[in-house]
XYZ file of C-alpha atoms in Angstrom:
236
model
C -0.999 7.456 -3.958
C -3.595 5.156 -5.533
C -6.834 6.190 -7.245
C -10.199 4.434 -7.248
C -12.689 4.088 -10.100
C -16.066 2.729 -9.039
C -19.819 3.241 -9.274
C -21.191 5.970 -7.058
C -24.709 4.643 -6.664
C -27.314 6.522 -4.644
C -26.058 9.383 -2.519
C -27.653 7.849 0.579
C -25.469 4.748 0.228
C -22.286 6.780 0.584
C -22.622 9.882 2.781
C -20.107 12.691 2.247
C -17.111 13.241 4.478
C -17.388 15.732 7.311
C -14.356 17.973 7.212
C -11.284 15.740 7.151
C -13.106 12.772 8.641
C -14.557 9.868 6.690
C -18.065 8.645 7.539
C -18.252 5.974 10.239
C -19.721 3.510 7.758
C -18.222 3.204 4.280
C -19.550 1.324 1.238
C -17.952 -2.114 0.906
C -16.180 -1.233 -2.332
C -14.413 1.676 -0.652
C -13.567 -0.395 2.434
C -12.068 -3.097 0.223
C -10.161 -0.544 -1.854
C -8.626 0.866 1.331
C -7.611 -2.670 2.312
C -5.975 -3.272 -1.077
C -4.155 0.062 -0.880
C -2.725 -0.644 2.572
C -1.867 -4.270 1.825
C 0.139 -3.170 -1.216
C 2.113 -0.735 0.908
C 0.552 2.574 -0.132
C -0.563 5.232 2.314
C -3.095 7.258 0.342
C -6.179 6.389 -1.697
C -7.831 9.131 -3.757
C -11.627 8.719 -3.801
C -13.550 11.342 -5.740
C -16.556 11.413 -3.415
C -14.387 12.305 -0.435
C -11.487 14.163 -2.066
C -13.595 16.527 -4.180
C -15.556 19.054 -2.074
C -19.182 18.536 -3.034
C -20.371 21.781 -1.414
C -17.756 24.107 -2.952
C -18.567 24.462 -6.646
C -15.428 26.435 -7.530
C -13.093 23.905 -5.925
C -15.167 21.032 -7.289
C -14.800 22.292 -10.862
C -11.060 22.847 -10.367
C -10.704 19.228 -9.262
C -12.796 17.955 -12.173
C -10.592 19.881 -14.608
C -7.562 18.209 -12.992
C -8.752 14.637 -13.538
C -6.061 13.923 -16.115
C -3.327 14.912 -13.670
C -4.936 13.149 -10.707
C -5.294 9.790 -12.445
C -2.140 9.972 -14.544
C 0.064 10.783 -11.550
C -1.254 7.999 -9.318
C 0.720 4.766 -9.032
C -2.269 2.795 -10.303
C -6.061 2.828 -10.303
C -8.211 0.243 -8.574
C -11.134 -0.477 -10.900
C -14.256 -2.014 -9.388
C -15.660 -3.804 -12.442
C -18.032 -6.017 -10.469
C -21.515 -5.348 -9.153
C -23.683 -2.309 -9.762
C -23.307 -0.260 -6.591
C -20.599 0.934 -4.198
C -21.929 -1.533 -1.637
C -20.962 -4.576 -3.727
C -17.318 -4.744 -2.657
C -14.239 -6.038 -4.461
C -14.670 -9.800 -4.994
C -12.032 -11.808 -3.176
C -10.914 -8.984 -0.884
C -13.454 -8.670 1.930
C -16.979 -9.957 2.387
C -17.767 -10.312 -1.316
C -16.903 -13.806 -2.608
C -15.898 -14.580 -6.130
C -18.256 -16.554 -8.304
C -17.335 -20.246 -8.005
C -16.360 -22.295 -11.030
C -17.855 -25.774 -11.477
C -15.471 -28.705 -11.199
C -16.228 -32.189 -12.497
C -14.311 -35.325 -11.566
C -14.334 -38.461 -13.703
C -12.281 -41.226 -12.187
C -8.888 -39.777 -11.345
C -9.346 -36.869 -13.760
C -10.567 -33.425 -12.711
C -12.069 -31.086 -15.298
C -12.245 -27.335 -14.805
C -13.874 -25.041 -17.407
C -11.954 -22.144 -18.866
C -12.329 -19.020 -16.790
C -14.422 -16.187 -18.199
C -12.830 -13.922 -20.785
C -11.603 -10.923 -18.812
C -12.312 -8.497 -21.648
C -15.929 -9.658 -21.889
C -16.347 -9.334 -18.129
C -15.144 -5.748 -18.229
C -17.141 -4.938 -21.374
C -20.375 -6.171 -19.802
C -19.807 -4.661 -16.368
C -21.913 -1.829 -14.996
C -18.649 0.077 -14.453
C -18.074 0.021 -18.204
C -21.463 1.596 -18.924
C -21.083 4.756 -16.861
C -19.826 8.050 -18.238
C -17.500 9.174 -15.451
C -15.578 5.894 -15.402
C -14.528 6.194 -19.053
C -11.668 8.647 -18.590
C -10.795 7.145 -15.205
C -9.930 3.892 -16.966
C -8.042 5.665 -19.729
C -5.988 8.302 -17.971
C -4.223 6.149 -15.393
C -0.794 4.626 -15.968
C -1.702 1.232 -14.511
C -4.916 -0.556 -13.577
C -5.784 -3.233 -11.044
C -9.201 -4.493 -12.117
C -11.476 -6.585 -9.912
C -14.191 -8.655 -11.605
C -16.488 -11.330 -10.221
C -14.051 -14.101 -11.147
C -10.514 -12.733 -10.873
C -8.260 -9.702 -10.751
C -6.355 -8.284 -13.701
C -3.357 -5.943 -13.808
C -2.387 -3.862 -16.819
C 0.223 -1.159 -17.225
C 2.292 0.242 -20.066
C 4.528 -2.802 -20.013
C 2.416 -5.876 -19.358
C -0.985 -7.500 -18.974
C -1.326 -9.972 -16.093
C -4.323 -12.238 -15.575
C -4.665 -13.861 -12.181
C -5.902 -17.037 -13.881
C -2.828 -17.340 -16.129
C 0.524 -18.192 -14.603
C 3.392 -17.030 -16.804
C 6.906 -15.794 -16.019
C 7.044 -12.010 -15.959
C 9.642 -11.839 -18.725
C 7.166 -13.589 -21.032
C 4.468 -10.941 -20.657
C 6.541 -7.766 -20.798
C 6.480 -5.776 -24.004
C 8.967 -6.828 -26.674
C 10.346 -4.101 -28.967
C 7.585 -1.810 -27.646
C 4.845 -4.157 -28.876
C 2.268 -4.956 -26.198
C 1.762 -8.580 -25.278
C -1.962 -9.143 -24.830
C -3.412 -11.968 -22.807
C -6.959 -13.003 -23.537
C -8.031 -9.556 -24.755
C -8.014 -10.232 -28.487
C -9.867 -7.669 -30.545
C -12.340 -6.853 -27.815
C -13.476 -3.219 -27.658
C -12.101 -3.180 -24.113
C -8.637 -2.851 -25.607
C -9.648 0.765 -26.235
C -9.820 1.344 -22.489
C -7.199 -1.101 -21.279
C -4.448 -0.463 -23.782
C -1.695 2.037 -23.240
C -3.272 5.446 -23.772
C -1.696 7.057 -26.868
C 0.092 10.373 -26.620
C -0.940 13.197 -28.929
C 2.164 12.518 -31.035
C 0.908 9.049 -31.902
C 0.618 9.034 -35.742
C -2.967 7.794 -35.674
C -4.116 9.840 -32.694
C -6.988 11.418 -34.675
C -8.389 7.956 -35.366
C -7.991 7.032 -31.705
C -9.797 10.219 -30.716
C -12.721 9.361 -32.983
C -12.934 5.900 -31.433
C -12.954 7.363 -27.935
C -15.719 9.818 -28.794
C -17.796 7.047 -30.378
C -17.384 4.780 -27.365
C -18.015 7.582 -24.912
C -21.314 8.524 -26.518
C -22.746 5.153 -25.497
C -22.097 5.817 -21.798
C -24.874 6.770 -19.385
C -25.121 9.594 -16.840
C -27.346 10.420 -13.923
C -27.067 14.023 -15.123
C -26.465 14.632 -18.824
C -24.963 18.009 -17.946
C -21.925 16.077 -16.643
C -21.073 14.674 -20.079
C -18.488 17.288 -21.068
C -16.855 17.477 -17.632
C -16.478 13.695 -17.529
C -14.578 13.776 -20.842
C -12.394 16.791 -20.077
C -9.307 14.731 -19.284
C -9.499 12.927 -22.619
C -9.943 16.216 -24.481
C -6.898 17.638 -22.705
C -4.817 14.621 -23.727
C -5.573 15.098 -27.422
């Protein structure tokens, strides 16, 4: 199965499921995520709003405490790092277009500007500001990120930018050292790098970094802050 990490937005924009049936009208981001899931050959997409019972507190808390398992056991997580609501969509998948890049021609020469830095796009996204999305981006084994300009895939073995064409053997890890493309020293490497196991020699330093970063995140309800970090706490 595949998991989805996105912005919830207002409750009215995404009504709850009724029993085992999805609402007749879904937010664009969820529609597009379903399309991506099916087109990549997967049958199931885990969406918190529909897979966690919102009217059963006991079951809801059990699911929240299982976030580490849910995200870590999925094949990959679709991350909607574009827009500021669930109605924005995944750029380039459905109705939501990608932002065009200016092209200038001088004689027989065509000039195209460098595409936006993917790390900066993720850093500045609304998705990256919310509390619940922090552990969702950390706990998964692989991520397929959609921004306004391109898609980006990252797993424990490689980083692939849609805008950079390289042979796969050039971007796999070499001697267990990650090959990074266009991420540099950006803080996003905290979220997009391979999540360290508790046996990692510097795991206490990593934990401190995660706590520091997490404290800057925002919540609709501050009472959610501990629950939304439970998976990270379990990992360390």
